[in-house]
Amino acid sequence: MSTILNSVLLMVQGIEPSNTDAYAQATDAAVQHLSVWDLCLKGGFIMIPLALMAIISIYVFVERFLAIKAAAKEDNLFMVKIKDYIVDGEIEAARTLCRRTDTPYARLIDKGISRIGRPTADVQVAIENVGNLEIARLEKGFPWLATTAAGAPMLGFLGTVTGMVQAFFALASAGGSANISILANGIYEALTTTVGGLIVGIIALFAYNYLVARINSVMTQLEAKTLEFMDLLNEPIK
């Protein structure tokens, strides 16, 4: 099938298949392709910051993914044990359980337990403050992903613009010997940076949105634990 297509393309270009040498050379040119590595090398110096942005973004995503996964780990019996300890008046045992669990919601509950005896509003504010700090800690590195998602395509476009300027300058400098191949080579090399910038930006954008969704899930978990703890404190003494 590819041979037939090549023959049709060559005939359109005015090359007869019977002309063996011309046919062979044109066929080789038709099947030429660039590897990804060659394409990256032709992108110029702009590909270096794009590569660095991609590497750092991947590192941030993996590191934050593992941190958020650990934070979202839930012990279904945790609140049951906390309730039993508080009802029995074993406050220190409850706090020890919170420290041993070592999750964001456990630190929230630990702060709430440390405020037992104070007005309910004070306990609520203390828990919310710890929750805000926990979320901020989990969102470390998010600004980098957001910046990469927005900046990488712009950086790639900058490389394309500068590359186009160089391509047209080369065409003008060629004078009478100028031909379309000089311009074509410069254009496809310039467009390489746009491709690279879009790839890096899209990867960073999807990574950022995925992590944000995971953070929202953790926030929902923290809110549920907070409400459960506040209900526990407000239960009437039997």
Tab-separated table of N, CA and C in Angstrom, residues 66-230:
chain	number	residue	atom	x	y	z
A	66	LEU	N	2.541	10.869	46.063
A	66	LEU	CA	2.815	9.961	47.176
A	66	LEU	C	2.420	10.599	48.509
A	67	ALA	N	2.701	11.909	48.670
A	67	ALA	CA	2.360	12.589	49.912
A	67	ALA	C	0.846	12.641	50.119
A	68	ILE	N	0.117	12.957	49.066
A	68	ILE	CA	-1.343	13.045	49.170
A	68	ILE	C	-1.958	11.666	49.387
A	69	LYS	N	-1.370	10.664	48.741
A	69	LYS	CA	-1.863	9.290	48.932
A	69	LYS	C	-1.710	8.871	50.387
A	70	ALA	N	-0.562	9.206	50.988
A	70	ALA	CA	-0.350	8.883	52.406
A	70	ALA	C	-1.314	9.659	53.290
A	71	ALA	N	-1.579	10.929	52.932
A	71	ALA	CA	-2.473	11.760	53.730
A	71	ALA	C	-3.921	11.275	53.655
A	72	ALA	N	-4.295	10.684	52.530
A	72	ALA	CA	-5.677	10.244	52.338
A	72	ALA	C	-5.952	8.875	52.948
A	73	LYS	N	-4.908	8.213	53.427
A	73	LYS	CA	-5.094	6.894	54.037
A	73	LYS	C	-5.962	7.028	55.275
A	74	GLU	N	-6.989	6.199	55.372
A	74	GLU	CA	-7.981	6.363	56.439
A	74	GLU	C	-8.134	5.094	57.261
A	75	ASP	N	-8.222	5.273	58.573
A	75	ASP	CA	-8.497	4.182	59.502
A	75	ASP	C	-9.949	4.304	59.944
A	76	ASN	N	-10.767	3.357	59.513
A	76	ASN	CA	-12.199	3.441	59.785
A	76	ASN	C	-12.529	3.321	61.275
A	77	LEU	N	-11.620	2.753	62.057
A	77	LEU	CA	-11.865	2.578	63.490
A	77	LEU	C	-11.306	3.730	64.313
A	78	PHE	N	-10.666	4.690	63.655
A	78	PHE	CA	-10.002	5.773	64.387
A	78	PHE	C	-10.983	6.559	65.243
A	79	MET	N	-12.055	7.058	64.650
A	79	MET	CA	-13.007	7.872	65.388
A	79	MET	C	-13.750	7.063	66.447
A	80	VAL	N	-13.938	5.770	66.212
A	80	VAL	CA	-14.579	4.922	67.215
A	80	VAL	C	-13.714	4.851	68.464
A	81	LYS	N	-12.413	4.665	68.263
A	81	LYS	CA	-11.488	4.608	69.405
A	81	LYS	C	-11.411	5.956	70.118
A	82	ILE	N	-11.373	7.041	69.324
A	82	ILE	CA	-11.327	8.382	69.922
A	82	ILE	C	-12.553	8.616	70.799
A	83	LYS	N	-13.706	8.222	70.297
A	83	LYS	CA	-14.942	8.410	71.065
A	83	LYS	C	-14.892	7.632	72.370
A	84	ASP	N	-14.418	6.383	72.303
A	84	ASP	CA	-14.335	5.558	73.510
A	84	ASP	C	-13.393	6.188	74.533
A	85	TYR	N	-12.240	6.692	74.055
A	85	TYR	CA	-11.274	7.296	74.972
A	85	TYR	C	-11.849	8.545	75.645
A	86	ILE	N	-12.520	9.390	74.827
A	86	ILE	CA	-13.054	10.640	75.376
A	86	ILE	C	-14.182	10.360	76.360
A	87	VAL	N	-15.065	9.420	76.017
A	87	VAL	CA	-16.167	9.065	76.915
A	87	VAL	C	-15.635	8.532	78.244
A	88	ASP	N	-14.533	7.774	78.173
A	88	ASP	CA	-13.932	7.211	79.385
A	88	ASP	C	-13.023	8.202	80.100
A	89	GLY	N	-12.845	9.383	79.511
A	89	GLY	CA	-12.013	10.398	80.140
A	89	GLY	C	-10.520	10.190	79.943
A	90	GLU	N	-10.144	9.309	79.014
A	90	GLU	CA	-8.726	9.013	78.776
A	90	GLU	C	-8.191	9.945	77.673
A	91	ILE	N	-8.013	11.184	78.011
A	91	ILE	CA	-7.627	12.210	77.049
A	91	ILE	C	-6.217	11.950	76.499
A	92	GLU	N	-5.279	11.621	77.362
A	92	GLU	CA	-3.907	11.381	76.920
A	92	GLU	C	-3.817	10.178	75.998
A	93	ALA	N	-4.612	9.161	76.267
A	93	ALA	CA	-4.629	7.986	75.392
A	93	ALA	C	-5.150	8.359	74.006
A	94	ALA	N	-6.153	9.248	73.978
A	94	ALA	CA	-6.701	9.705	72.695
A	94	ALA	C	-5.649	10.492	71.921
A	95	ARG	N	-4.915	11.355	72.595
A	95	ARG	CA	-3.880	12.140	71.925
A	95	ARG	C	-2.732	11.253	71.453
A	96	THR	N	-2.406	10.236	72.246
A	96	THR	CA	-1.365	9.293	71.829
A	96	THR	C	-1.777	8.552	70.564
A	97	LEU	N	-3.041	8.187	70.461
A	97	LEU	CA	-3.550	7.535	69.255
A	97	LEU	C	-3.442	8.464	68.053
A	98	CYS	N	-3.734	9.747	68.262
A	98	CYS	CA	-3.641	10.727	67.166
A	98	CYS	C	-2.202	10.846	66.675
A	99	ARG	N	-1.260	10.926	67.595
A	99	ARG	CA	0.150	11.056	67.201
A	99	ARG	C	0.651	9.795	66.520
A	100	ARG	N	0.162	8.661	66.939
A	100	ARG	CA	0.592	7.407	66.333
A	100	ARG	C	0.004	7.231	64.935
A	101	THR	N	-1.206	7.736	64.732
A	101	THR	CA	-1.844	7.628	63.411
A	101	THR	C	-1.129	8.505	62.386
A	102	ASP	N	-0.716	9.715	62.768
A	102	ASP	CA	0.111	10.606	61.946
A	102	ASP	C	-0.470	10.843	60.555
A	103	THR	N	-1.690	11.343	60.509
A	103	THR	CA	-2.334	11.765	59.265
A	103	THR	C	-2.915	13.163	59.498
A	104	PRO	N	-3.242	13.889	58.435
A	104	PRO	CA	-3.813	15.230	58.628
A	104	PRO	C	-5.044	15.243	59.515
A	105	TYR	N	-5.965	14.297	59.295
A	105	TYR	CA	-7.174	14.319	60.122
A	105	TYR	C	-6.863	13.961	61.573
A	106	ALA	N	-5.834	13.136	61.814
A	106	ALA	CA	-5.449	12.814	63.186
A	106	ALA	C	-4.879	14.042	63.886
A	107	ARG	N	-4.123	14.865	63.148
A	107	ARG	CA	-3.584	16.088	63.752
A	107	ARG	C	-4.694	17.098	64.044
A	108	LEU	N	-5.724	17.113	63.202
A	108	LEU	CA	-6.874	17.971	63.470
A	108	LEU	C	-7.569	17.554	64.770
A	109	ILE	N	-7.810	16.262	64.888
A	109	ILE	CA	-8.490	15.761	66.077
A	109	ILE	C	-7.638	15.982	67.319
A	110	ASP	N	-6.321	15.809	67.172
A	110	ASP	CA	-5.420	16.036	68.306
A	110	ASP	C	-5.525	17.477	68.797
A	111	LYS	N	-5.579	18.412	67.855
A	111	LYS	CA	-5.721	19.820	68.237
A	111	LYS	C	-7.066	20.059	68.925
A	112	GLY	N	-8.117	19.422	68.396
A	112	GLY	CA	-9.423	19.572	69.015
A	112	GLY	C	-9.454	19.005	70.422
A	113	ILE	N	-8.819	17.850	70.620
A	113	ILE	CA	-8.781	17.236	71.952
A	113	ILE	C	-8.032	18.133	72.937
A	114	SER	N	-6.961	18.777	72.443
A	114	SER	CA	-6.178	19.655	73.328
A	114	SER	C	-6.974	20.879	73.768
A	115	ARG	N	-8.076	21.172	73.059
A	115	ARG	CA	-8.899	22.335	73.406
A	115	ARG	C	-10.178	21.949	74.146
A	116	ILE	N	-10.312	20.691	74.499
A	116	ILE	CA	-11.508	20.252	75.223
A	116	ILE	C	-11.616	21.029	76.546
A	117	GLY	N	-12.814	21.489	76.832
A	117	GLY	CA	-13.046	22.300	78.030
A	117	GLY	C	-13.235	23.755	77.695
A	118	ARG	N	-12.806	24.160	76.511
A	118	ARG	CA	-12.996	25.546	76.089
A	118	ARG	C	-14.314	25.657	75.319
A	119	PRO	N	-14.770	26.874	75.014
A	119	PRO	CA	-16.005	27.031	74.231
A	119	PRO	C	-15.915	26.319	72.879
A	120	THR	N	-17.052	25.844	72.429
A	120	THR	CA	-17.103	25.083	71.171
A	120	THR	C	-16.553	25.892	70.001
A	121	ALA	N	-16.826	27.182	69.985
A	121	ALA	CA	-16.339	28.036	68.898
A	121	ALA	C	-14.815	28.062	68.860
A	122	ASP	N	-14.175	28.080	70.026
A	122	ASP	CA	-12.713	28.076	70.084
A	122	ASP	C	-12.145	26.765	69.557
A	123	VAL	N	-12.799	25.682	69.926
A	123	VAL	CA	-12.355	24.367	69.431
A	123	VAL	C	-12.473	24.304	67.915
A	124	GLN	N	-13.588	24.817	67.388
A	124	GLN	CA	-13.821	24.813	65.943
A	124	GLN	C	-12.761	25.628	65.210
A	125	VAL	N	-12.452	26.797	65.716
A	125	VAL	CA	-11.453	27.661	65.082
A	125	VAL	C	-10.080	27.014	65.112
A	126	ALA	N	-9.717	26.399	66.231
A	126	ALA	CA	-8.415	25.740	66.341
A	126	ALA	C	-8.282	24.616	65.325
A	127	ILE	N	-9.346	23.833	65.174
A	127	ILE	CA	-9.320	22.724	64.208
A	127	ILE	C	-9.218	23.259	62.781
A	128	GLU	N	-9.966	24.302	62.467
A	128	GLU	CA	-9.938	24.862	61.110
A	128	GLU	C	-8.566	25.435	60.774
A	129	ASN	N	-7.918	26.060	61.747
A	129	ASN	CA	-6.577	26.598	61.500
A	129	ASN	C	-5.581	25.492	61.178
A	130	VAL	N	-5.650	24.404	61.921
A	130	VAL	CA	-4.759	23.266	61.637
A	130	VAL	C	-5.083	22.679	60.266
A	131	GLY	N	-6.379	22.615	59.940
A	131	GLY	CA	-6.774	22.095	58.633
A	131	GLY	C	-6.210	22.924	57.494
A	132	ASN	N	-6.236	24.239	57.636
A	132	ASN	CA	-5.682	25.128	56.607
A	132	ASN	C	-4.180	24.904	56.433
A	133	LEU	N	-3.489	24.710	57.549
A	133	LEU	CA	-2.049	24.453	57.480
A	133	LEU	C	-1.754	23.116	56.808
A	134	GLU	N	-2.568	22.115	57.101
A	134	GLU	CA	-2.371	20.793	56.495
A	134	GLU	C	-2.580	20.843	54.982
A	135	ILE	N	-3.604	21.549	54.551
A	135	ILE	CA	-3.875	21.666	53.116
A	135	ILE	C	-2.762	22.441	52.426
A	136	ALA	N	-2.302	23.513	53.073
A	136	ALA	CA	-1.206	24.299	52.496
A	136	ALA	C	0.050	23.447	52.369
A	137	ARG	N	0.297	22.577	53.343
A	137	ARG	CA	1.464	21.704	53.280
A	137	ARG	C	1.341	20.699	52.130
A	138	LEU	N	0.144	20.188	51.921
A	138	LEU	CA	-0.062	19.226	50.833
A	138	LEU	C	0.031	19.887	49.458
A	139	GLU	N	-0.261	21.180	49.385
A	139	GLU	CA	-0.237	21.900	48.104
A	139	GLU	C	1.147	22.439	47.749
A	140	LYS	N	2.144	22.085	48.536
A	140	LYS	CA	3.513	22.524	48.231
A	140	LYS	C	3.932	22.012	46.856
A	141	GLY	N	4.419	22.897	46.013
A	141	GLY	CA	4.830	22.530	44.665
A	141	GLY	C	3.772	22.779	43.609
A	142	PHE	N	2.527	23.020	44.037
A	142	PHE	CA	1.456	23.269	43.071
A	142	PHE	C	1.710	24.522	42.226
A	143	PRO	N	2.243	25.616	42.812
A	143	PRO	CA	2.513	26.792	41.971
A	143	PRO	C	3.465	26.487	40.816
A	144	TRP	N	4.408	25.572	41.027
A	144	TRP	CA	5.324	25.225	39.934
A	144	TRP	C	4.573	24.554	38.794
A	145	LEU	N	3.680	23.621	39.121
A	145	LEU	CA	2.911	22.946	38.075
A	145	LEU	C	2.012	23.939	37.341
A	146	ALA	N	1.389	24.846	38.079
A	146	ALA	CA	0.519	25.834	37.444
A	146	ALA	C	1.321	26.761	36.535
A	147	THR	N	2.504	27.164	37.005
A	147	THR	CA	3.354	28.043	36.189
A	147	THR	C	3.832	27.332	34.935
A	148	THR	N	4.208	26.065	35.075
A	148	THR	CA	4.660	25.287	33.913
A	148	THR	C	3.536	25.101	32.906
A	149	ALA	N	2.328	24.828	33.405
A	149	ALA	CA	1.185	24.621	32.506
A	149	ALA	C	0.903	25.861	31.670
A	150	ALA	N	1.094	27.040	32.269
A	150	ALA	CA	0.831	28.284	31.542
A	150	ALA	C	2.063	28.787	30.792
A	151	GLY	N	3.249	28.588	31.367
A	151	GLY	CA	4.457	29.175	30.798
A	151	GLY	C	5.133	28.362	29.718
A	152	ALA	N	5.043	27.031	29.794
A	152	ALA	CA	5.739	26.199	28.805
A	152	ALA	C	5.253	26.451	27.372
A	153	PRO	N	3.931	26.503	27.115
A	153	PRO	CA	3.494	26.815	25.748
A	153	PRO	C	3.969	28.194	25.284
A	154	MET	N	3.981	29.174	26.185
A	154	MET	CA	4.438	30.518	25.807
A	154	MET	C	5.929	30.511	25.498
A	155	LEU	N	6.693	29.757	26.288
A	155	LEU	CA	8.123	29.647	26.024
A	155	LEU	C	8.370	28.960	24.681
A	156	GLY	N	7.581	27.929	24.398
A	156	GLY	CA	7.702	27.259	23.108
A	156	GLY	C	7.352	28.175	21.956
A	157	PHE	N	6.312	28.990	22.147
A	157	PHE	CA	5.934	29.933	21.092
A	157	PHE	C	7.020	30.979	20.883
A	158	LEU	N	7.675	31.395	21.976
A	158	LEU	CA	8.793	32.335	21.851
A	158	LEU	C	9.902	31.722	20.999
A	159	GLY	N	10.195	30.446	21.236
A	159	GLY	CA	11.207	29.770	20.428
A	159	GLY	C	10.818	29.703	18.958
A	160	THR	N	9.523	29.521	18.701
A	160	THR	CA	9.056	29.477	17.311
A	160	THR	C	9.210	30.836	16.640
A	161	VAL	N	8.869	31.896	17.347
A	161	VAL	CA	8.979	33.235	16.771
A	161	VAL	C	10.431	33.569	16.447
A	162	THR	N	11.330	33.307	17.410
A	162	THR	CA	12.747	33.587	17.144
A	162	THR	C	13.280	32.710	16.022
A	163	GLY	N	12.809	31.461	15.967
A	163	GLY	CA	13.232	30.565	14.886
A	163	GLY	C	12.743	31.038	13.531
A	164	MET	N	11.515	31.568	13.478
A	164	MET	CA	10.975	32.085	12.218
A	164	MET	C	11.777	33.297	11.757
A	165	VAL	N	12.157	34.129	12.714
A	165	VAL	CA	12.979	35.293	12.363
A	165	VAL	C	14.293	34.833	11.746
A	166	GLN	N	14.911	33.827	12.337
A	166	GLN	CA	16.167	33.303	11.807
A	166	GLN	C	15.970	32.673	10.435
A	167	ALA	N	14.825	32.001	10.240
A	167	ALA	CA	14.554	31.351	8.960
A	167	ALA	C	14.406	32.383	7.842
A	168	PHE	N	13.667	33.428	8.091
A	168	PHE	CA	13.491	34.456	7.070
A	168	PHE	C	14.772	35.254	6.845
A	169	PHE	N	15.564	35.404	7.902
A	169	PHE	CA	16.849	36.066	7.739
A	169	PHE	C	17.766	35.237	6.847
A	170	ALA	N	17.769	33.911	7.052
A	170	ALA	CA	18.574	33.024	6.215
A	170	ALA	C	18.099	33.070	4.776
A	171	LEU	N	16.779	33.156	4.577
A	171	LEU	CA	16.227	33.219	3.224
A	171	LEU	C	16.637	34.515	2.545
A	172	ALA	N	16.585	35.612	3.291
A	172	ALA	CA	16.973	36.898	2.709
A	172	ALA	C	18.463	36.952	2.433
A	173	SER	N	19.259	36.321	3.299
A	173	SER	CA	20.712	36.346	3.116
A	173	SER	C	21.159	35.494	1.942
A	174	ALA	N	20.331	34.504	1.567
A	174	ALA	CA	20.706	33.616	0.461
A	174	ALA	C	20.681	34.342	-0.869
A	175	GLY	N	19.928	35.421	-0.950
A	175	GLY	CA	19.890	36.205	-2.182
A	175	GLY	C	19.334	35.429	-3.355
A	176	GLY	N	20.089	35.423	-4.442
A	176	GLY	CA	19.627	34.758	-5.656
A	176	GLY	C	19.583	33.260	-5.542
A	177	SER	N	20.340	32.683	-4.627
A	177	SER	CA	20.345	31.222	-4.466
A	177	SER	C	19.275	30.743	-3.501
A	178	ALA	N	18.396	31.651	-3.071
A	178	ALA	CA	17.347	31.270	-2.123
A	178	ALA	C	16.379	30.287	-2.764
A	179	ASN	N	15.935	29.315	-1.985
A	179	ASN	CA	14.922	28.361	-2.443
A	179	ASN	C	14.013	27.996	-1.276
A	180	ILE	N	12.943	27.328	-1.587
A	180	ILE	CA	11.926	27.023	-0.579
A	180	ILE	C	12.459	26.117	0.512
A	181	SER	N	13.459	25.292	0.213
A	181	SER	CA	13.978	24.366	1.219
A	181	SER	C	14.631	25.104	2.380
A	182	ILE	N	15.266	26.252	2.100
A	182	ILE	CA	15.886	27.038	3.177
A	182	ILE	C	14.818	27.500	4.160
A	183	LEU	N	13.701	28.008	3.612
A	183	LEU	CA	12.616	28.470	4.468
A	183	LEU	C	11.932	27.309	5.172
A	184	ALA	N	11.717	26.198	4.448
A	184	ALA	CA	11.022	25.042	5.032
A	184	ALA	C	11.809	24.457	6.199
A	185	ASN	N	13.124	24.332	6.032
A	185	ASN	CA	13.955	23.789	7.114
A	185	ASN	C	13.888	24.668	8.352
A	186	GLY	N	13.955	25.974	8.144
A	186	GLY	CA	13.893	26.887	9.284
A	186	GLY	C	12.551	26.845	9.972
A	187	ILE	N	11.473	26.711	9.200
A	187	ILE	CA	10.136	26.722	9.789
A	187	ILE	C	9.900	25.474	10.627
A	188	TYR	N	10.245	24.279	10.104
A	188	TYR	CA	9.939	23.082	10.886
A	188	TYR	C	10.821	22.985	12.124
A	189	GLU	N	12.018	23.538	12.047
A	189	GLU	CA	12.858	23.573	13.249
A	189	GLU	C	12.280	24.542	14.278
A	190	ALA	N	11.742	25.662	13.801
A	190	ALA	CA	11.154	26.636	14.714
A	190	ALA	C	9.896	26.099	15.374
A	191	LEU	N	9.067	25.394	14.606
A	191	LEU	CA	7.825	24.858	15.151
A	191	LEU	C	8.064	23.764	16.182
A	192	THR	N	9.257	23.185	16.190
A	192	THR	CA	9.576	22.140	17.163
A	192	THR	C	9.412	22.647	18.586
A	193	THR	N	9.802	23.881	18.841
A	193	THR	CA	9.694	24.417	20.202
A	193	THR	C	8.236	24.568	20.633
A	194	THR	N	7.375	24.913	19.693
A	194	THR	CA	5.949	25.009	20.027
A	194	THR	C	5.398	23.641	20.408
A	195	VAL	N	5.778	22.629	19.648
A	195	VAL	CA	5.351	21.258	19.971
A	195	VAL	C	5.839	20.869	21.362
A	196	GLY	N	7.136	21.134	21.628
A	196	GLY	CA	7.691	20.800	22.935
A	196	GLY	C	7.001	21.554	24.057
A	197	GLY	N	6.763	22.841	23.855
A	197	GLY	CA	6.095	23.637	24.879
A	197	GLY	C	4.680	23.158	25.158
A	198	LEU	N	3.956	22.796	24.109
A	198	LEU	CA	2.596	22.292	24.291
A	198	LEU	C	2.588	20.962	25.035
A	199	ILE	N	3.519	20.083	24.693
A	199	ILE	CA	3.582	18.779	25.371
A	199	ILE	C	3.846	18.960	26.858
A	200	VAL	N	4.852	19.771	27.182
A	200	VAL	CA	5.194	20.002	28.593
A	200	VAL	C	4.032	20.679	29.318
A	201	GLY	N	3.433	21.693	28.681
A	201	GLY	CA	2.334	22.410	29.303
A	201	GLY	C	1.115	21.528	29.538
A	202	ILE	N	0.782	20.687	28.583
A	202	ILE	CA	-0.383	19.797	28.722
A	202	ILE	C	-0.150	18.788	29.843
A	203	ILE	N	1.058	18.217	29.891
A	203	ILE	CA	1.367	17.260	30.958
A	203	ILE	C	1.244	17.926	32.327
A	204	ALA	N	1.807	19.140	32.463
A	204	ALA	CA	1.742	19.860	33.744
A	204	ALA	C	0.304	20.215	34.114
A	205	LEU	N	-0.494	20.581	33.115
A	205	LEU	CA	-1.887	20.954	33.380
A	205	LEU	C	-2.690	19.761	33.894
A	206	PHE	N	-2.541	18.618	33.229
A	206	PHE	CA	-3.265	17.428	33.663
A	206	PHE	C	-2.785	16.977	35.047
A	207	ALA	N	-1.473	17.051	35.282
A	207	ALA	CA	-0.936	16.676	36.587
A	207	ALA	C	-1.483	17.590	37.680
A	208	TYR	N	-1.511	18.890	37.406
A	208	TYR	CA	-2.017	19.865	38.382
A	208	TYR	C	-3.485	19.606	38.707
A	209	ASN	N	-4.304	19.442	37.688
A	209	ASN	CA	-5.732	19.227	37.917
A	209	ASN	C	-5.997	17.912	38.649
A	210	TYR	N	-5.204	16.902	38.351
A	210	TYR	CA	-5.380	15.618	39.033
A	210	TYR	C	-5.063	15.759	40.518
A	211	LEU	N	-3.961	16.441	40.831
A	211	LEU	CA	-3.582	16.620	42.231
A	211	LEU	C	-4.583	17.503	42.970
A	212	VAL	N	-5.116	18.507	42.294
A	212	VAL	CA	-6.137	19.359	42.911
A	212	VAL	C	-7.367	18.527	43.276
A	213	ALA	N	-7.744	17.616	42.384
A	213	ALA	CA	-8.888	16.743	42.672
A	213	ALA	C	-8.611	15.860	43.889
A	214	ARG	N	-7.376	15.371	43.993
A	214	ARG	CA	-7.013	14.553	45.161
A	214	ARG	C	-7.030	15.387	46.449
A	215	ILE	N	-6.563	16.638	46.360
A	215	ILE	CA	-6.580	17.530	47.514
A	215	ILE	C	-8.019	17.799	47.962
A	216	ASN	N	-8.916	17.992	47.003
A	216	ASN	CA	-10.322	18.214	47.345
A	216	ASN	C	-10.903	17.014	48.075
A	217	SER	N	-10.463	15.826	47.680
A	217	SER	CA	-10.915	14.620	48.374
A	217	SER	C	-10.420	14.596	49.820
A	218	VAL	N	-9.168	15.003	50.028
A	218	VAL	CA	-8.620	15.071	51.386
A	218	VAL	C	-9.361	16.123	52.212
A	219	MET	N	-9.679	17.257	51.592
A	219	MET	CA	-10.417	18.311	52.296
A	219	MET	C	-11.791	17.809	52.739
A	220	THR	N	-12.447	17.055	51.885
A	220	THR	CA	-13.749	16.484	52.246
A	220	THR	C	-13.606	15.546	53.435
A	221	GLN	N	-12.533	14.767	53.422
A	221	GLN	CA	-12.272	13.852	54.530
A	221	GLN	C	-12.052	14.616	55.836
A	222	LEU	N	-11.275	15.709	55.768
A	222	LEU	CA	-11.010	16.512	56.961
A	222	LEU	C	-12.294	17.144	57.500
A	223	GLU	N	-13.122	17.626	56.605
A	223	GLU	CA	-14.380	18.229	57.030
A	223	GLU	C	-15.285	17.203	57.700
A	224	ALA	N	-15.304	15.988	57.150
A	224	ALA	CA	-16.137	14.933	57.737
A	224	ALA	C	-15.648	14.566	59.134
A	225	LYS	N	-14.328	14.458	59.300
A	225	LYS	CA	-13.772	14.124	60.614
A	225	LYS	C	-14.034	15.250	61.615
A	226	THR	N	-13.928	16.489	61.151
A	226	THR	CA	-14.176	17.629	62.031
A	226	THR	C	-15.615	17.637	62.528
A	227	LEU	N	-16.563	17.435	61.611
A	227	LEU	CA	-17.976	17.405	61.994
A	227	LEU	C	-18.257	16.258	62.959
A	228	GLU	N	-17.637	15.125	62.693
A	228	GLU	CA	-17.840	13.971	63.574
A	228	GLU	C	-17.302	14.252	64.971
A	229	PHE	N	-16.150	14.920	65.043
A	229	PHE	CA	-15.566	15.237	66.344
A	229	PHE	C	-16.408	16.274	67.084
A	230	MET	N	-16.870	17.303	66.374
A	230	MET	CA	-17.690	18.326	67.013
A	230	MET	C	-19.011	17.740	67.495
